[in-house]
């Protein structure tokens, strides 16, 4: 099994406006990035299961080869700054990706 945090240079989350969160996975190596993307490891269904959300909340999973990155955008469960929201910047939501493993 390969742990995502062992092959990624950066794993982060951030706001993509007040109603969306974006997750970035930036790989250390182009070959690992290509393998990850070619094998379609991170799909909307996989991400939804990892985060315990409905797959319909996953807006996109986009690979961007020039930066060896995969970007996932989801609808925020609560808009940024709304009552009950716990991470106004969306910067603390990447935790489940750190321990994600794939074969």
mmCIF file with all atom_site columns, C-alpha atoms in Angstrom:
data_model
loop_
_atom_site.group_PDB
_atom_site.id
_atom_site.type_symbol
_atom_site.label_atom_id
_atom_site.label_alt_id
_atom_site.label_comp_id
_atom_site.label_asym_id
_atom_site.label_entity_id
_atom_site.label_seq_id
_atom_site.pdbx_PDB_ins_code
_atom_site.Cartn_x
_atom_site.Cartn_y
_atom_site.Cartn_z
_atom_site.occupancy
_atom_site.B_iso_or_equiv
_atom_site.pdbx_formal_charge
_atom_site.auth_seq_id
_atom_site.auth_comp_id
_atom_site.auth_asym_id
_atom_site.auth_atom_id
_atom_site.pdbx_PDB_model_num
ATOM 1   C CA . UNK A 1 1   ? 0.000   0.000  0.000   1.00 0.00 ? 1   UNK A CA 1
ATOM 2   C CA . UNK A 1 2   ? 1.158   3.531  -0.786  1.00 0.00 ? 2   UNK A CA 1
ATOM 3   C CA . UNK A 1 3   ? 0.329   6.272  1.683   1.00 0.00 ? 3   UNK A CA 1
ATOM 4   C CA . UNK A 1 4   ? -0.610  9.506  -0.079  1.00 0.00 ? 4   UNK A CA 1
ATOM 5   C CA . UNK A 1 5   ? 1.387   11.660 2.328   1.00 0.00 ? 5   UNK A CA 1
ATOM 6   C CA . UNK A 1 6   ? 4.539   9.692  1.419   1.00 0.00 ? 6   UNK A CA 1
ATOM 7   C CA . UNK A 1 7   ? 4.291   10.531 -2.297  1.00 0.00 ? 7   UNK A CA 1
ATOM 8   C CA . UNK A 1 8   ? 2.799   14.033 -2.130  1.00 0.00 ? 8   UNK A CA 1
ATOM 9   C CA . UNK A 1 9   ? 4.799   17.200 -1.611  1.00 0.00 ? 9   UNK A CA 1
ATOM 10  C CA . UNK A 1 10  ? 1.700   19.153 -0.545  1.00 0.00 ? 10  UNK A CA 1
ATOM 11  C CA . UNK A 1 11  ? -1.737  18.087 0.692   1.00 0.00 ? 11  UNK A CA 1
ATOM 12  C CA . UNK A 1 12  ? -3.932  21.021 1.645   1.00 0.00 ? 12  UNK A CA 1
ATOM 13  C CA . UNK A 1 13  ? -7.448  22.365 1.772   1.00 0.00 ? 13  UNK A CA 1
ATOM 14  C CA . UNK A 1 14  ? -8.764  25.870 1.356   1.00 0.00 ? 14  UNK A CA 1
ATOM 15  C CA . UNK A 1 15  ? -11.876 27.832 0.552   1.00 0.00 ? 15  UNK A CA 1
ATOM 16  C CA . UNK A 1 16  ? -12.947 28.083 -3.031  1.00 0.00 ? 16  UNK A CA 1
ATOM 17  C CA . UNK A 1 17  ? -15.427 30.812 -2.275  1.00 0.00 ? 17  UNK A CA 1
ATOM 18  C CA . UNK A 1 18  ? -17.861 30.807 0.654   1.00 0.00 ? 18  UNK A CA 1
ATOM 19  C CA . UNK A 1 19  ? -19.740 27.700 -0.524  1.00 0.00 ? 19  UNK A CA 1
ATOM 20  C CA . UNK A 1 20  ? -16.972 25.380 -1.712  1.00 0.00 ? 20  UNK A CA 1
ATOM 21  C CA . UNK A 1 21  ? -13.797 23.745 -0.405  1.00 0.00 ? 21  UNK A CA 1
ATOM 22  C CA . UNK A 1 22  ? -10.856 22.809 -2.603  1.00 0.00 ? 22  UNK A CA 1
ATOM 23  C CA . UNK A 1 23  ? -8.311  20.114 -1.808  1.00 0.00 ? 23  UNK A CA 1
ATOM 24  C CA . UNK A 1 24  ? -4.909  20.074 -3.510  1.00 0.00 ? 24  UNK A CA 1
ATOM 25  C CA . UNK A 1 25  ? -2.631  17.066 -3.799  1.00 0.00 ? 25  UNK A CA 1
ATOM 26  C CA . UNK A 1 26  ? 0.735   18.011 -5.317  1.00 0.00 ? 26  UNK A CA 1
ATOM 27  C CA . UNK A 1 27  ? 3.011   15.087 -6.051  1.00 0.00 ? 27  UNK A CA 1
ATOM 28  C CA . UNK A 1 28  ? 6.785   14.966 -5.604  1.00 0.00 ? 28  UNK A CA 1
ATOM 29  C CA . UNK A 1 29  ? 7.364   12.946 -8.746  1.00 0.00 ? 29  UNK A CA 1
ATOM 30  C CA . UNK A 1 30  ? 5.813   13.171 -12.221 1.00 0.00 ? 30  UNK A CA 1
ATOM 31  C CA . UNK A 1 31  ? 5.772   9.384  -12.672 1.00 0.00 ? 31  UNK A CA 1
ATOM 32  C CA . UNK A 1 32  ? 3.850   8.890  -9.422  1.00 0.00 ? 32  UNK A CA 1
ATOM 33  C CA . UNK A 1 33  ? 1.419   11.649 -10.426 1.00 0.00 ? 33  UNK A CA 1
ATOM 34  C CA . UNK A 1 34  ? 0.871   10.024 -13.837 1.00 0.00 ? 34  UNK A CA 1
ATOM 35  C CA . UNK A 1 35  ? 0.298   6.612  -12.236 1.00 0.00 ? 35  UNK A CA 1
ATOM 36  C CA . UNK A 1 36  ? -2.180  8.079  -9.725  1.00 0.00 ? 36  UNK A CA 1
ATOM 37  C CA . UNK A 1 37  ? -4.124  9.862  -12.462 1.00 0.00 ? 37  UNK A CA 1
ATOM 38  C CA . UNK A 1 38  ? -3.957  7.106  -15.084 1.00 0.00 ? 38  UNK A CA 1
ATOM 39  C CA . UNK A 1 39  ? -5.275  4.533  -12.618 1.00 0.00 ? 39  UNK A CA 1
ATOM 40  C CA . UNK A 1 40  ? -8.076  6.938  -11.626 1.00 0.00 ? 40  UNK A CA 1
ATOM 41  C CA . UNK A 1 41  ? -7.324  6.466  -7.921  1.00 0.00 ? 41  UNK A CA 1
ATOM 42  C CA . UNK A 1 42  ? -9.158  9.578  -6.670  1.00 0.00 ? 42  UNK A CA 1
ATOM 43  C CA . UNK A 1 43  ? -12.667 9.570  -8.078  1.00 0.00 ? 43  UNK A CA 1
ATOM 44  C CA . UNK A 1 44  ? -15.667 11.489 -6.770  1.00 0.00 ? 44  UNK A CA 1
ATOM 45  C CA . UNK A 1 45  ? -16.951 8.229  -5.254  1.00 0.00 ? 45  UNK A CA 1
ATOM 46  C CA . UNK A 1 46  ? -13.644 7.516  -3.469  1.00 0.00 ? 46  UNK A CA 1
ATOM 47  C CA . UNK A 1 47  ? -13.403 11.067 -2.132  1.00 0.00 ? 47  UNK A CA 1
ATOM 48  C CA . UNK A 1 48  ? -17.041 11.032 -0.975  1.00 0.00 ? 48  UNK A CA 1
ATOM 49  C CA . UNK A 1 49  ? -16.503 7.787  0.894   1.00 0.00 ? 49  UNK A CA 1
ATOM 50  C CA . UNK A 1 50  ? -13.276 9.082  2.474   1.00 0.00 ? 50  UNK A CA 1
ATOM 51  C CA . UNK A 1 51  ? -15.061 12.209 3.732   1.00 0.00 ? 51  UNK A CA 1
ATOM 52  C CA . UNK A 1 52  ? -18.413 10.622 4.541   1.00 0.00 ? 52  UNK A CA 1
ATOM 53  C CA . UNK A 1 53  ? -20.310 12.889 2.165   1.00 0.00 ? 53  UNK A CA 1
ATOM 54  C CA . UNK A 1 54  ? -22.718 12.283 -0.686  1.00 0.00 ? 54  UNK A CA 1
ATOM 55  C CA . UNK A 1 55  ? -20.985 11.885 -4.037  1.00 0.00 ? 55  UNK A CA 1
ATOM 56  C CA . UNK A 1 56  ? -23.184 14.684 -5.421  1.00 0.00 ? 56  UNK A CA 1
ATOM 57  C CA . UNK A 1 57  ? -21.290 17.124 -3.150  1.00 0.00 ? 57  UNK A CA 1
ATOM 58  C CA . UNK A 1 58  ? -18.068 16.454 -5.076  1.00 0.00 ? 58  UNK A CA 1
ATOM 59  C CA . UNK A 1 59  ? -18.051 19.116 -7.777  1.00 0.00 ? 59  UNK A CA 1
ATOM 60  C CA . UNK A 1 60  ? -14.871 18.085 -9.573  1.00 0.00 ? 60  UNK A CA 1
ATOM 61  C CA . UNK A 1 61  ? -11.679 16.042 -9.503  1.00 0.00 ? 61  UNK A CA 1
ATOM 62  C CA . UNK A 1 62  ? -9.185  17.624 -11.899 1.00 0.00 ? 62  UNK A CA 1
ATOM 63  C CA . UNK A 1 63  ? -5.630  16.572 -12.733 1.00 0.00 ? 63  UNK A CA 1
ATOM 64  C CA . UNK A 1 64  ? -3.207  19.334 -13.740 1.00 0.00 ? 64  UNK A CA 1
ATOM 65  C CA . UNK A 1 65  ? -0.010  17.841 -15.184 1.00 0.00 ? 65  UNK A CA 1
ATOM 66  C CA . UNK A 1 66  ? 2.190   20.992 -15.261 1.00 0.00 ? 66  UNK A CA 1
ATOM 67  C CA . UNK A 1 67  ? 2.096   21.162 -11.445 1.00 0.00 ? 67  UNK A CA 1
ATOM 68  C CA . UNK A 1 68  ? 1.778   17.389 -10.865 1.00 0.00 ? 68  UNK A CA 1
ATOM 69  C CA . UNK A 1 69  ? -1.421  18.135 -8.953  1.00 0.00 ? 69  UNK A CA 1
ATOM 70  C CA . UNK A 1 70  ? -4.924  16.840 -8.423  1.00 0.00 ? 70  UNK A CA 1
ATOM 71  C CA . UNK A 1 71  ? -7.582  19.336 -7.314  1.00 0.00 ? 71  UNK A CA 1
ATOM 72  C CA . UNK A 1 72  ? -10.850 18.211 -5.738  1.00 0.00 ? 72  UNK A CA 1
ATOM 73  C CA . UNK A 1 73  ? -13.662 20.696 -5.137  1.00 0.00 ? 73  UNK A CA 1
ATOM 74  C CA . UNK A 1 74  ? -16.680 19.971 -2.936  1.00 0.00 ? 74  UNK A CA 1
ATOM 75  C CA . UNK A 1 75  ? -19.657 21.894 -1.681  1.00 0.00 ? 75  UNK A CA 1
ATOM 76  C CA . UNK A 1 76  ? -19.102 23.101 1.872   1.00 0.00 ? 76  UNK A CA 1
ATOM 77  C CA . UNK A 1 77  ? -21.499 21.536 4.372   1.00 0.00 ? 77  UNK A CA 1
ATOM 78  C CA . UNK A 1 78  ? -21.917 24.995 5.942   1.00 0.00 ? 78  UNK A CA 1
ATOM 79  C CA . UNK A 1 79  ? -20.930 28.220 4.194   1.00 0.00 ? 79  UNK A CA 1
ATOM 80  C CA . UNK A 1 80  ? -17.783 29.971 5.355   1.00 0.00 ? 80  UNK A CA 1
ATOM 81  C CA . UNK A 1 81  ? -18.482 32.177 8.369   1.00 0.00 ? 81  UNK A CA 1
ATOM 82  C CA . UNK A 1 82  ? -22.008 30.854 8.959   1.00 0.00 ? 82  UNK A CA 1
ATOM 83  C CA . UNK A 1 83  ? -23.249 30.023 12.439  1.00 0.00 ? 83  UNK A CA 1
ATOM 84  C CA . UNK A 1 84  ? -21.913 26.598 13.428  1.00 0.00 ? 84  UNK A CA 1
ATOM 85  C CA . UNK A 1 85  ? -19.111 26.605 10.864  1.00 0.00 ? 85  UNK A CA 1
ATOM 86  C CA . UNK A 1 86  ? -15.783 25.586 12.467  1.00 0.00 ? 86  UNK A CA 1
ATOM 87  C CA . UNK A 1 87  ? -13.117 26.379 9.843   1.00 0.00 ? 87  UNK A CA 1
ATOM 88  C CA . UNK A 1 88  ? -13.744 29.752 8.209   1.00 0.00 ? 88  UNK A CA 1
ATOM 89  C CA . UNK A 1 89  ? -10.723 29.425 5.881   1.00 0.00 ? 89  UNK A CA 1
ATOM 90  C CA . UNK A 1 90  ? -11.250 25.750 5.062   1.00 0.00 ? 90  UNK A CA 1
ATOM 91  C CA . UNK A 1 91  ? -7.577  25.146 5.836   1.00 0.00 ? 91  UNK A CA 1
ATOM 92  C CA . UNK A 1 92  ? -8.059  22.297 8.316   1.00 0.00 ? 92  UNK A CA 1
ATOM 93  C CA . UNK A 1 93  ? -10.062 19.872 6.177   1.00 0.00 ? 93  UNK A CA 1
ATOM 94  C CA . UNK A 1 94  ? -7.284  17.886 4.489   1.00 0.00 ? 94  UNK A CA 1
ATOM 95  C CA . UNK A 1 95  ? -6.681  15.443 7.391   1.00 0.00 ? 95  UNK A CA 1
ATOM 96  C CA . UNK A 1 96  ? -8.392  12.374 5.909   1.00 0.00 ? 96  UNK A CA 1
ATOM 97  C CA . UNK A 1 97  ? -6.228  12.661 2.792   1.00 0.00 ? 97  UNK A CA 1
ATOM 98  C CA . UNK A 1 98  ? -3.017  12.380 4.837   1.00 0.00 ? 98  UNK A CA 1
ATOM 99  C CA . UNK A 1 99  ? -3.668  8.741  5.712   1.00 0.00 ? 99  UNK A CA 1
ATOM 100 C CA . UNK A 1 100 ? -5.289  7.750  2.424   1.00 0.00 ? 100 UNK A CA 1
ATOM 101 C CA . UNK A 1 101 ? -3.660  4.571  1.091   1.00 0.00 ? 101 UNK A CA 1
ATOM 102 C CA . UNK A 1 102 ? -3.846  2.968  -2.324  1.00 0.00 ? 102 UNK A CA 1
ATOM 103 C CA . UNK A 1 103 ? -2.259  -0.042 -3.982  1.00 0.00 ? 103 UNK A CA 1
#
